[in-house]
XYZ file of C-alpha atoms in Angstrom:
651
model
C 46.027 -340.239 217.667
C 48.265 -339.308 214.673
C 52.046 -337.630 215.681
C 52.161 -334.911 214.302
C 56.172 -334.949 214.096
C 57.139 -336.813 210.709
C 60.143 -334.947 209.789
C 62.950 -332.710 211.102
C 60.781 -329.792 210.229
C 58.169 -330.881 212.193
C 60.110 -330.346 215.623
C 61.709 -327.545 214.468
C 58.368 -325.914 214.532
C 57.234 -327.353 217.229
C 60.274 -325.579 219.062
C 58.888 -322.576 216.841
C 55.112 -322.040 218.458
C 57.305 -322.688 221.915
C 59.253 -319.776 221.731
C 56.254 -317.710 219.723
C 54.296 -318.765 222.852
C 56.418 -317.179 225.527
C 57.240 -314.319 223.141
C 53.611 -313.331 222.655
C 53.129 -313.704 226.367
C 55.706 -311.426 226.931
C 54.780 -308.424 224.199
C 51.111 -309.058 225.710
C 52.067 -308.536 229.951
C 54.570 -306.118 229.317
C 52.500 -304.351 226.941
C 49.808 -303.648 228.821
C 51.483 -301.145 230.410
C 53.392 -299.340 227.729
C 51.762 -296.224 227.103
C 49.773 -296.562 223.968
C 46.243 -297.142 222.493
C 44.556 -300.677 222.966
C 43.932 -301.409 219.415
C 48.075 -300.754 219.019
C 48.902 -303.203 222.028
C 46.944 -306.139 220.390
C 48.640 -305.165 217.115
C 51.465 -306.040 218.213
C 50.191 -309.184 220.121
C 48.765 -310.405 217.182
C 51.758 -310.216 214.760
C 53.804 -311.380 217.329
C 51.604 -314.370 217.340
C 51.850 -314.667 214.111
C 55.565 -314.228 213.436
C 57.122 -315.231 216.949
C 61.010 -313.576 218.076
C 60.358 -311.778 214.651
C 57.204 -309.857 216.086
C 59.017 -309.467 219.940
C 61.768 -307.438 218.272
C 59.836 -305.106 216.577
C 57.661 -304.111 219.710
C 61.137 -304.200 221.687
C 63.448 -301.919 218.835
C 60.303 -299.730 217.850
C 57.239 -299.423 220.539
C 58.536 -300.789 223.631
C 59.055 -297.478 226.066
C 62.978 -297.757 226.851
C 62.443 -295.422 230.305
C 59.357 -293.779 231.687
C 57.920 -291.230 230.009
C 60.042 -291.661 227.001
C 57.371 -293.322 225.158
C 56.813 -289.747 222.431
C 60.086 -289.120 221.682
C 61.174 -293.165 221.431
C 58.746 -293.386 219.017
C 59.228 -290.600 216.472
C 61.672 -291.736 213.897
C 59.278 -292.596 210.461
C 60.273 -295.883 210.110
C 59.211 -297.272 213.513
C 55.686 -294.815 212.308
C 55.781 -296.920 209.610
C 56.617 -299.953 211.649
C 53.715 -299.234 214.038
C 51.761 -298.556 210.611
C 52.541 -301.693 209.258
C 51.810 -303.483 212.701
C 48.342 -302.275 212.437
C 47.492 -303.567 209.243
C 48.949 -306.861 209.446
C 47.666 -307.728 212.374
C 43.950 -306.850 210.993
C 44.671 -307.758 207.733
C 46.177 -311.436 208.872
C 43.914 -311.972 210.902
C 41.281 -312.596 208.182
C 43.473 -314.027 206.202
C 44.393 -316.698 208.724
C 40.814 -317.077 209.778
C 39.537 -317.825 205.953
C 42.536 -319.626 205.396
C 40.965 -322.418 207.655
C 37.535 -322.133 206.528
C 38.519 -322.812 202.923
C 40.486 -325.422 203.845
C 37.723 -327.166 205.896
C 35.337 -326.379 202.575
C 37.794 -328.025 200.154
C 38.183 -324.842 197.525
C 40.611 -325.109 194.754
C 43.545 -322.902 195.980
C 43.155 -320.111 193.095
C 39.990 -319.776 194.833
C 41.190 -320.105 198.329
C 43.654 -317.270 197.402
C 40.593 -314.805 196.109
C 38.618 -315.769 199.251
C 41.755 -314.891 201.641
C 42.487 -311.778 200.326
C 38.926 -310.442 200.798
C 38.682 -311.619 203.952
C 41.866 -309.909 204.750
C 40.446 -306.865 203.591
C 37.649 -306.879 204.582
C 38.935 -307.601 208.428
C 41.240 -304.818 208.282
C 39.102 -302.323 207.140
C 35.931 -303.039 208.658
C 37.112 -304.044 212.262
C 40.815 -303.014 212.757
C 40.602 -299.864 210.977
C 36.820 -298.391 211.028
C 35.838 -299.869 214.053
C 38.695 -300.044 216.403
C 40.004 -297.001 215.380
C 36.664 -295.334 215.182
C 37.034 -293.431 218.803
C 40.423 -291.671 217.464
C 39.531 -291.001 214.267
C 36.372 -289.509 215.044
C 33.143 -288.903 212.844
C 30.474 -292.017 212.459
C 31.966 -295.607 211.485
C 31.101 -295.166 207.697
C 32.809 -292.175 207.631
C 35.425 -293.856 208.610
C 35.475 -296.684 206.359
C 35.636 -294.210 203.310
C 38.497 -292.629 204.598
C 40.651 -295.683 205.529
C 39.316 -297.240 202.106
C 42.626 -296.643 199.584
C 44.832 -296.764 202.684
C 43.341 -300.311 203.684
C 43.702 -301.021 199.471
C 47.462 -299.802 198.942
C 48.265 -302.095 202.571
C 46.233 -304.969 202.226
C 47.007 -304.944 198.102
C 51.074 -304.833 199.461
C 50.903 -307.477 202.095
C 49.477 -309.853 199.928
C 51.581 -309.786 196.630
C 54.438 -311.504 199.240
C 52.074 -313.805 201.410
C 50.484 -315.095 198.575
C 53.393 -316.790 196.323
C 54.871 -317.951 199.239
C 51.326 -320.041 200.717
C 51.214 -321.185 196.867
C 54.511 -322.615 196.257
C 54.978 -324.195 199.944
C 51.197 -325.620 200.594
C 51.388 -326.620 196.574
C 55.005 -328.172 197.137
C 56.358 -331.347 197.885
C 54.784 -331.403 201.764
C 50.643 -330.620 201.309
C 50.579 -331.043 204.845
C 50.939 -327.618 204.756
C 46.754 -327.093 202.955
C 45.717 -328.874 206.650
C 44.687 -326.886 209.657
C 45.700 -329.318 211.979
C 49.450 -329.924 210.995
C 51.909 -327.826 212.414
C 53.436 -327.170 208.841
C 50.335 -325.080 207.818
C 50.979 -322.507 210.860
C 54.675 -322.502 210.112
C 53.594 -321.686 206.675
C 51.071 -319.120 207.613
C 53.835 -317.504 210.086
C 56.277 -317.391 207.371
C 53.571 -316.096 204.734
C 53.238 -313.040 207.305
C 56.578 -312.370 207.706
C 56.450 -312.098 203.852
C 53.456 -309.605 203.892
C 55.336 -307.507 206.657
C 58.074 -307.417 204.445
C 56.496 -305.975 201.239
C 53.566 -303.692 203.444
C 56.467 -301.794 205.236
C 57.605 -299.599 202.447
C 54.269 -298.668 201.870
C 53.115 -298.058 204.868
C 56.342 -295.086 205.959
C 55.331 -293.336 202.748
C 51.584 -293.328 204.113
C 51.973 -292.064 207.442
C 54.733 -289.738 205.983
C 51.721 -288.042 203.911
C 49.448 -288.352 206.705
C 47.188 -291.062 205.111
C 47.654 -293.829 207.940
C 48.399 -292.983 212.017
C 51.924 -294.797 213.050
C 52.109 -295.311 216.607
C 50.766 -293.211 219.138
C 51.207 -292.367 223.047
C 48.058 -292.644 225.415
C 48.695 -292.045 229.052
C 46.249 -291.556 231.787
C 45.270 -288.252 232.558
C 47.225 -285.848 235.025
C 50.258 -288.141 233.787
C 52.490 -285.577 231.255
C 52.940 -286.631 228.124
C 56.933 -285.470 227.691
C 60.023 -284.664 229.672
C 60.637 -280.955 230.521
C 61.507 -279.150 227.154
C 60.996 -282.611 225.150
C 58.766 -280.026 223.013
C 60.617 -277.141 222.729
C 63.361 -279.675 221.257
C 60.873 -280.946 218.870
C 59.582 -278.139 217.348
C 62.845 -276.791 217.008
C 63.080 -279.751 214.403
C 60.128 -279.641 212.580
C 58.431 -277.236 210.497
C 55.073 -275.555 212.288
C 53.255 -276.928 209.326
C 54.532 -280.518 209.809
C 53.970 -279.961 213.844
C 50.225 -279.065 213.121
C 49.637 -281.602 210.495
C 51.158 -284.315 213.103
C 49.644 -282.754 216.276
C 46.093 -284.142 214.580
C 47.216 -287.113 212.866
C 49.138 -288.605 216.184
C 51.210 -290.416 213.137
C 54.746 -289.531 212.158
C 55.196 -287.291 215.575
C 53.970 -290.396 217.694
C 52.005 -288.205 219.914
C 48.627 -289.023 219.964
C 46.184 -285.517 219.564
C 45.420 -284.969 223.411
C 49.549 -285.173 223.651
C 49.248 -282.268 220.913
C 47.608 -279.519 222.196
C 48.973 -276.518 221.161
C 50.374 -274.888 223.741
C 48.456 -271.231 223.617
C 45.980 -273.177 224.947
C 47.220 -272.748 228.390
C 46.359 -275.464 230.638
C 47.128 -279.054 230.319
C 45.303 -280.437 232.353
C 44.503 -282.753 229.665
C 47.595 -283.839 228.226
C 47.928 -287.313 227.947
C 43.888 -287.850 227.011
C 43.382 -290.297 224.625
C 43.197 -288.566 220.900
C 40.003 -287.025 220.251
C 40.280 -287.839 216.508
C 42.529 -287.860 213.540
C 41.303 -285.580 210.495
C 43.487 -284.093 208.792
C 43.974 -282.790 205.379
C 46.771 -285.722 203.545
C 49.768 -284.150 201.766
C 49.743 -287.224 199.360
C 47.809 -285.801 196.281
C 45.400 -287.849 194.003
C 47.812 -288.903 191.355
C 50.299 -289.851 194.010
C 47.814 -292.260 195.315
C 46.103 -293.264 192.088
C 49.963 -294.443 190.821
C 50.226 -296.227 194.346
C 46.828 -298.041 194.234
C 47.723 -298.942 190.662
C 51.353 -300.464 191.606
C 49.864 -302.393 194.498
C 47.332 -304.129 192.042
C 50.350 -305.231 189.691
C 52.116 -306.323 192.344
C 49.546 -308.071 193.724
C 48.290 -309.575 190.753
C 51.820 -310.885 190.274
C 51.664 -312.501 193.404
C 48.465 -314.554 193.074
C 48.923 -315.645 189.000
C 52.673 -316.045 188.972
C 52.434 -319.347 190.781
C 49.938 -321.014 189.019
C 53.249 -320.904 186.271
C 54.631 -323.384 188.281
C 51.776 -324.881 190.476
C 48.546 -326.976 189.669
C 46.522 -324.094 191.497
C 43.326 -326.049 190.596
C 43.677 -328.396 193.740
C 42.474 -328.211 196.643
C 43.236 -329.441 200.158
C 40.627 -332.185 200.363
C 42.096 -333.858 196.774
C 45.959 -333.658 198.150
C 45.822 -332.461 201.654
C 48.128 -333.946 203.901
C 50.214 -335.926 200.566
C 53.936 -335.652 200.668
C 55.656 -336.124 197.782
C 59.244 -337.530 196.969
C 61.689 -334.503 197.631
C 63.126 -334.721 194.506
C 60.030 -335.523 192.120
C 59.279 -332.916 189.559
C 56.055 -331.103 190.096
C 53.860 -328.961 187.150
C 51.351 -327.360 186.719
C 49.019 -329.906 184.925
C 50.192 -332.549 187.582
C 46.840 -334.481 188.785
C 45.591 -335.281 191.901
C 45.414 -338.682 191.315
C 49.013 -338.337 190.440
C 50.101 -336.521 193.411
C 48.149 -339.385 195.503
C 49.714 -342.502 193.673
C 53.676 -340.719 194.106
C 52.877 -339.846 197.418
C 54.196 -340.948 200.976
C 53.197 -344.257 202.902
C 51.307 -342.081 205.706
C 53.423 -343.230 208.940
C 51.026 -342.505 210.936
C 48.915 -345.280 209.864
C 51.371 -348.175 210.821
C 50.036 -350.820 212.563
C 52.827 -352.984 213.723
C 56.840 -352.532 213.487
C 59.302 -355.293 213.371
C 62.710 -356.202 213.728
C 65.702 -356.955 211.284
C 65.093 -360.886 211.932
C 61.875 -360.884 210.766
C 61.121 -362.786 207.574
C 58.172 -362.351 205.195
C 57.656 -365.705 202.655
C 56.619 -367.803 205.277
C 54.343 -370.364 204.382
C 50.521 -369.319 204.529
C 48.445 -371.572 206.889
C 44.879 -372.605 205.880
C 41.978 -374.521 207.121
C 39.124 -376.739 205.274
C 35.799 -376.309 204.678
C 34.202 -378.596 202.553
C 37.086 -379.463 200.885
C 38.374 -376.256 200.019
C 41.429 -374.988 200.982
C 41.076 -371.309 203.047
C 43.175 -368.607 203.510
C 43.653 -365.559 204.673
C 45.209 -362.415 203.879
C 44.904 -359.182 205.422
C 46.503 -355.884 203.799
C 47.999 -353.315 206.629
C 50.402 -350.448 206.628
C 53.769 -351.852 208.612
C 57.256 -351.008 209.044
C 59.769 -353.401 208.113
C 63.159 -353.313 208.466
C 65.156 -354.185 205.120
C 68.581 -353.353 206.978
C 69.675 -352.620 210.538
C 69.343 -348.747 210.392
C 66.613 -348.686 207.386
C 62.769 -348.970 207.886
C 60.267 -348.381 205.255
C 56.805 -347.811 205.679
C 55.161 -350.439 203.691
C 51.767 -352.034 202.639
C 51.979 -355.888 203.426
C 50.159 -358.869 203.655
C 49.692 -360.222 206.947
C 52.587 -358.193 208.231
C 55.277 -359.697 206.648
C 56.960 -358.622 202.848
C 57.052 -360.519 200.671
C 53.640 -361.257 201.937
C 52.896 -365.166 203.138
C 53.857 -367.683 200.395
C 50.702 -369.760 199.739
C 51.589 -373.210 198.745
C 48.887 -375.762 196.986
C 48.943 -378.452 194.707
C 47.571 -378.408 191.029
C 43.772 -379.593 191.421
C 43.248 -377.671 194.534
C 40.039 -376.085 195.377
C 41.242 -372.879 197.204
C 39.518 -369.665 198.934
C 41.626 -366.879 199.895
C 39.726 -364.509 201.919
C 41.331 -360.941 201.904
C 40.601 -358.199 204.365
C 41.892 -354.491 203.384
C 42.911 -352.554 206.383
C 44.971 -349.910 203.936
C 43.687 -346.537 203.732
C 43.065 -346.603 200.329
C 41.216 -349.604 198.138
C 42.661 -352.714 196.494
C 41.953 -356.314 195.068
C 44.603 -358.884 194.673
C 44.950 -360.821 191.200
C 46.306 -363.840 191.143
C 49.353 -363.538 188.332
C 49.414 -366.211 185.424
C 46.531 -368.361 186.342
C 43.423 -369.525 184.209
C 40.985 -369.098 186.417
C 36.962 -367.337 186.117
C 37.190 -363.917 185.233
C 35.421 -362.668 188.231
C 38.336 -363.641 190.182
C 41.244 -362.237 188.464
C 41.053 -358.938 190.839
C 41.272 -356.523 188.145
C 40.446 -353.483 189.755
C 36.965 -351.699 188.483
C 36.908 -354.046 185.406
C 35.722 -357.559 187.100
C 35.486 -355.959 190.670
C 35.111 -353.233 192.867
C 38.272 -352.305 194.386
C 37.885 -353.839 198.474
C 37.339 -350.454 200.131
C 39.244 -349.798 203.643
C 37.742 -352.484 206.221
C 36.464 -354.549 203.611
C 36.372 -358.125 202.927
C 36.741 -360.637 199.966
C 36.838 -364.094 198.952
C 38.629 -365.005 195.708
C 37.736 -368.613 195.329
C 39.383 -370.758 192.127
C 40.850 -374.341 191.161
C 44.203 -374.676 190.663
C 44.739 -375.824 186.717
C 48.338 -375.102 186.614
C 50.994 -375.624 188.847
C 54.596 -373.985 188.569
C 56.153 -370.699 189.897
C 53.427 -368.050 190.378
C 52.445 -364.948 192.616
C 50.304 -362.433 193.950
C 49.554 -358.898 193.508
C 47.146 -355.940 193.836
C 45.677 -354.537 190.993
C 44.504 -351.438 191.846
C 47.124 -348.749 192.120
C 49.846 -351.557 191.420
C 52.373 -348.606 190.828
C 51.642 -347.966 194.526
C 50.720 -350.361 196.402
C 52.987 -352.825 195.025
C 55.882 -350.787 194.665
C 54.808 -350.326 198.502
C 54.846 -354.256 199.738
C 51.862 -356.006 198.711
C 53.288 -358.849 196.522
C 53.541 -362.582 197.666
C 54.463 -366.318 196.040
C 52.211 -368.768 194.774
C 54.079 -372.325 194.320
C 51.673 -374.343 192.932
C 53.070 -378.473 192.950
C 52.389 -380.342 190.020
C 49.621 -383.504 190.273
C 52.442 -385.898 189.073
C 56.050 -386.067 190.932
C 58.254 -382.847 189.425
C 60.770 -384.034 186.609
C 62.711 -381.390 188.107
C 63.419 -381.753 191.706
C 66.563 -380.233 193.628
C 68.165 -380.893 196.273
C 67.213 -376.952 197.736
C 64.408 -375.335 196.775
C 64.785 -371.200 197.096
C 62.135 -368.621 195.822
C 63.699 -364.961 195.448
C 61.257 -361.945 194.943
C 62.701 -358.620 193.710
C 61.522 -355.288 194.972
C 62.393 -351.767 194.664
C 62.323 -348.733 197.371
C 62.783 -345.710 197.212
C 63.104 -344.185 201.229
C 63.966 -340.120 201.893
C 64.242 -338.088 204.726
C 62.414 -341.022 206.982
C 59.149 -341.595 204.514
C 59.118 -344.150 202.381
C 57.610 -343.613 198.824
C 56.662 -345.848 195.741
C 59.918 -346.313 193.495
C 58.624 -345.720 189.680
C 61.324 -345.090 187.340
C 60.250 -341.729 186.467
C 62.078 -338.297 187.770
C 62.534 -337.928 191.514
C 61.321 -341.221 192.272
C 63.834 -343.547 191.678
C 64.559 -346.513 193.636
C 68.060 -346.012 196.069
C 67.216 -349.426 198.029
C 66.441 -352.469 196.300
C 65.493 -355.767 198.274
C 65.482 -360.065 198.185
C 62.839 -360.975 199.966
C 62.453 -357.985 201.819
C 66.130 -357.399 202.975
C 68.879 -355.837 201.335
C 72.461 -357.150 201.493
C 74.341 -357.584 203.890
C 71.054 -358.465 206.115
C 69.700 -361.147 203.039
C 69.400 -364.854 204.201
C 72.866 -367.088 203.520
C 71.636 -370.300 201.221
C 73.920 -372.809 202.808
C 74.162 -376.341 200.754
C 77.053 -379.022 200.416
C 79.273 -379.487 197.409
C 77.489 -381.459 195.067
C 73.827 -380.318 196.156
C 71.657 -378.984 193.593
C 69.502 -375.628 194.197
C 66.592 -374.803 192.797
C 66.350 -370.954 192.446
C 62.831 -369.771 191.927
C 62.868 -365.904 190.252
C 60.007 -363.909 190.657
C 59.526 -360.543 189.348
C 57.218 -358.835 191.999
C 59.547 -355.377 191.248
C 57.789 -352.522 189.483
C 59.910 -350.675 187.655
C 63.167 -352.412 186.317
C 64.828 -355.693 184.547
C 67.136 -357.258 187.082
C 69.600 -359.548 185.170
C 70.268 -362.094 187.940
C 74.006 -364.073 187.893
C 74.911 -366.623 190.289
C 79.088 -367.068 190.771
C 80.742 -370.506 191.088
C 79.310 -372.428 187.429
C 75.992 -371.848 185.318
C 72.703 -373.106 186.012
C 70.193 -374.842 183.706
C 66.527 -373.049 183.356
C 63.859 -375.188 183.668
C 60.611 -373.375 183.577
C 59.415 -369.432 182.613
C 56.680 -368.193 183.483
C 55.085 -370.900 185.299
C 55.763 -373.077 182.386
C 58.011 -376.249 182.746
C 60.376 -376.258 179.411
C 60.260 -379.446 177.601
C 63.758 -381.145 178.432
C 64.642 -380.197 174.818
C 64.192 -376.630 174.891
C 66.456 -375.937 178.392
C 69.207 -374.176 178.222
C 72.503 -373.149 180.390
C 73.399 -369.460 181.300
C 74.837 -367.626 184.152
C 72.647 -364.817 183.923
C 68.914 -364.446 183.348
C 66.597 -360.959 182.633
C 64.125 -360.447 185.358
C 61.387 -358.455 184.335
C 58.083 -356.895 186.173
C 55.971 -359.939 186.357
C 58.419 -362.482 184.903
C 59.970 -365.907 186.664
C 62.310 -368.139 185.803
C 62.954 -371.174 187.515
C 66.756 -372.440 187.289
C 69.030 -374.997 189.010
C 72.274 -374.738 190.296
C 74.752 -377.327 190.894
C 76.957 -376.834 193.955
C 80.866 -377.677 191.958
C 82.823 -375.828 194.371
C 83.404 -374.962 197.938
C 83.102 -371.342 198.896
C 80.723 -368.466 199.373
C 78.636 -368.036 195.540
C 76.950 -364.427 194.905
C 73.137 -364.113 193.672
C 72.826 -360.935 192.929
C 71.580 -358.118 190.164
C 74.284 -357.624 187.530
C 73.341 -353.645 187.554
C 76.143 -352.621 189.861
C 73.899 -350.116 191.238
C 71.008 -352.467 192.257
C 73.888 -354.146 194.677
C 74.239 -350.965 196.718
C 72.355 -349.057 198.908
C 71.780 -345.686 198.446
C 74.339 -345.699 196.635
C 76.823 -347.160 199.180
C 78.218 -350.281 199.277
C 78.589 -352.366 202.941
C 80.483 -355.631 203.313
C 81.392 -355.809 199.575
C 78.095 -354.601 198.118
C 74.090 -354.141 199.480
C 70.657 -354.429 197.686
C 70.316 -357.722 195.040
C 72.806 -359.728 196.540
C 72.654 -362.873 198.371
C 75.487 -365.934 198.976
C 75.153 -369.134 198.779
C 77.284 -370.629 201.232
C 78.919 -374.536 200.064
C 80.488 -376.624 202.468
């Protein structure tokens, strides 16, 4: 089963839902006996669901009855009306959002889409059930009746709420972490509990100037019956306050007062035997006037439509979650709104969820490929997995590799061999491997989609070729290279020549170049592009001060084999202590004419250079990248540098 916990923000919401947990417990037992409609009590269980300590505090500052029978008068300040107003809606209103928030997710929709589909679910939700129906018993007359009246109330609250949930789903499930478009991470609720938070936020205002014109009910007292709804003189105290107009208008509305209407009963009514019914209903005659609410209803739609277009600015709002759920991108990468899919799935994380196997800082990758025969061919086998691999003491990437090692297994053959090299792909995502520099038939060269199908995940197959050549070669995907390369999958081919080598050493060394970029824990595919450059770079698969010591006696000979298996960068490669001669590029052995002497040699993408070094002097020698920056790591330097450095020990 995949861990859910990836990053720091991953246990910090898992700590989150904890807390929202035992806070929603809470506001649910202790709110079952505050005195107050049901609908109200499952408001605030809901939002407290939704928005954890954020939700408890409200119920505790605003609704919670401080003593008994203190519930009316605790709760008749406006703004905890409004906050019980606000309540009401959200917890309707999110509720349907939430709800078609997974559904769309689950049906893959485009997120401009997803956003439409939210809202009227949201809507609808609040103003069919929470509102019409729920509140149907207080408010009186039949349940259509009801939805017309709550219509433009439901509009200006739902239209409110969403112009701040929406730009804040957009820009954090559309950000760097599109975990957050999946239903089953935890990053989705967090952002779904924040996105609520957002919608109480811009609903409140709204809401207080709605119950303060009698167009929405704040909150309300309902006690049994025979139980009185106010202290002695609580009344008198009251209406001494208030206007007689307001005290009627409120009496019905059980809004602004707090009292619900069987609270209300006027008191030449003589007996109250009554008080503390539930309210009867809530029509009333609304002190907001038509243009009031017409200029309302209008700002809410600019508001809102400012909160569903603004990020698509900034935001590829075409995407959906099943073309980039569940991707994390490089924290620093630049994001627009034309960036692809594809892109976002070639820049994104190795999932580290998927690794197979982890190994120490002693392991090596390089090591020499086994095979078997069959009919006189040669066989090997390579299988592609996601691994972590430890390129220092304190650093491990997740990587793609061959046969869990990086560099991958070295295969080593003689010109003239017949060879088969069986892959198996147990990556989440297709590849092929081509074989770099060799003549061989076209159907085997592992170009991905042009002479093959890319090997889908659990596939199997056999390249199968003759060796023609024979020099310094290697091997590579080439599907996704800028990926799965950058991620691990690269590997030497030494191919011996038929004759004896003109150009023996003493030591023979092969060095493979690689860049990494690793952030925050999750490793990512360096590319020299913004946000996604390299900060670790590696010799075969370790970065200094954890690289292998060369160790050789004065007067030795070394044969250095370069191989550019990097993506992204030229690595001009020195070696300290005297120059060495270069005796082959590319595979191809230079006629003794055309060799030459440097200290230094350009490693490109792709490139090799085979050179020999003389040991002159005792000592410890450098190999290593003459960018200074390539010899640290992330940006540090440990025991005199890090990254493309290596010594060669002489004795």
């Amino acid at each position: 089963m995949h861990s859910l916990l990836l990053l720091p923000i991953d246990y910090f919401l898992a700590a989150w839902f904890a807390v929202t947990a035992a806070c929603t417990l809470y506001v649910a037992i202790d709110g079952y006996k505050n005195p107050e409609p049901v609908v109200m009590k499952w408001g605030f269980i809901l939002v407290t669901l939704y928005t954890g300590p954020f939700g408890l505090l409200l119920y505790v500052i605003a609704d919670k009855e401080p003593r008994p029978e203190a519930h009316e008068q605790f709760v008749r300040p406006l703004w905890k009306q409004g906050v019980g107003s606000t309540i009401h809606c959200v917890a309707g209103d999110a509720t349907g959002i939430i709800l078609a928030a997974v559904i769309v997710a689950w049906m893959g929709l485009p997120m401009w889409l997803d956003l439409i589909v939210e809202y009227l679910a949201g809507f609808a939700f609040g103003l069919f059930i929470f509102q019409s129906l729920f509140m149907k018993e207080m408010m009186g007359g039949s349940y259509w009746e009801n939805v017309r009246r709550s219509f433009f109330p439901e509009f200006i609250s739902m239209n409110f709420m969403m112009a701040g949930m929406a730009p804040v789903m957009s820009f954090l499930m559309m950000g760097h972490d599109m975990r957050a478009m999946v239903p089953t991470e935890l990053i989705f609720w967090g952002v779904m509990s924040l996105g609520v938070m957002a919608g109480f936020a811009t609903a409140y205002p709204s809401n207080v100037w709605m119950v303060a014109q009698g167009l929405k009910h704040g909150l309300m007292t309902e006690r049994k019956r025979g139980v009185p709804f106010e202290k002695p003189g609580e009344r008198q105290a009251t209406e001494h306050v208030r206007s007689d107009a307001a005290s009627h208008q409120h009496h019905h509305h059980g809004e602004h007062s707090g009292i619900s209407e069987g609270a209300a009963t006027h008191p030449e009514n003589g007996s109250r035997a009554d008080s503390g019914a539930a309210p009867k209903h809530m029509h009333a005659t609304p002190e907001a006037t038509s243009a009031q609410i017409a200029a309302f209803s209008l700002t809410s739609l600019v508001l809102l439509a400012t909160g569903m277009l603004a990020p698509a600015n900034w935001v590829n709002m075409r995407l959906s979650a099943h073309e980039v759920g569940g991707l994390i991108m490089p924290p620093g990468m630049l994001m627009y709104r034309d960036t692809t899919a594809d892109a976002m799935r070639e820049m994104s994380f190795a999932d580290s969820r998927r690794v197979r196997a982890s190994f120490p800082i002693d392991a090596r990758g390089d090591r020499e490929l086994p095979f078997t025969m069959d009919a006189g061919v040669k066989v090997f086998e390579l299988a592609a997995s996601v691994i972590r691999w430890r390129i220092l003491p304190d650093v491990a990437v997740d990587a793609y590799a061959y046969n869990g090692q990086i560099p991958g297994p070295r295969i080593h053959i003689r010109e003239g061999d017949r060879i088969r090299i069986r892959v198996r792909n147990d990556l989440p995502e297709g590849t092929t491997v081509h074989w770099h520099g060799l003549i061989l038939p076209n159907a085997m060269d592992g170009a991905s989609d042009i002479t093959q199908a890319p090997i889908p995940p659990g596939g199997v197959f056999d390249y199968e070729f003759t060796a023609k050549q024979h020099g310094t070669y290697f091997y590579h995907p080439h599907a996704e290279p800028d990926r799965t390369q950058a991620l691990g999958l690269y590997g030497a081919l030494i191919i011996d020549p038929a004759a004896p080598a003109e150009d023996a050493a003493d030591h023979d060394y092969v060095i493979q170049l690689q860049e990494w970029l690793w952030r925050d824990g999750l490793t990512f595919p360096a590319m020299p592009m913004d946000g996604m450059q390299p900060n670790y770079f590696t010799i075969n698969g370790k970065s200094y001060p954890s690289t292998e010591t060369i160790r050789m006696k004065r007067g030795e000979t070394l044969k250095v084999r370069f191989i550019g298996t990097n993506n992204g960068f030229i690595h001009p490669m020195h070696i300290h202590g005297g120059p060495f001669e270069v005796v082959a590029r590319d595979g191809e052995t230079l006629a003794r004419s055309a060799r030459y002497l440097a200290d230094t040699v350009n490693v490109g993408p792709g490139q090799r250079y085979d050179v020999i070094w003389r040991a002159q002097e005792r000592g410890k020698w450098l190999i290593h990248c003459h960018i200074p920056h390539h010899t640290s790591n992330d940006n540090a330097e440990t025991k005199g540098g890090g990254g493309l450095m290596a010594i060669i020990e002489v004795e």
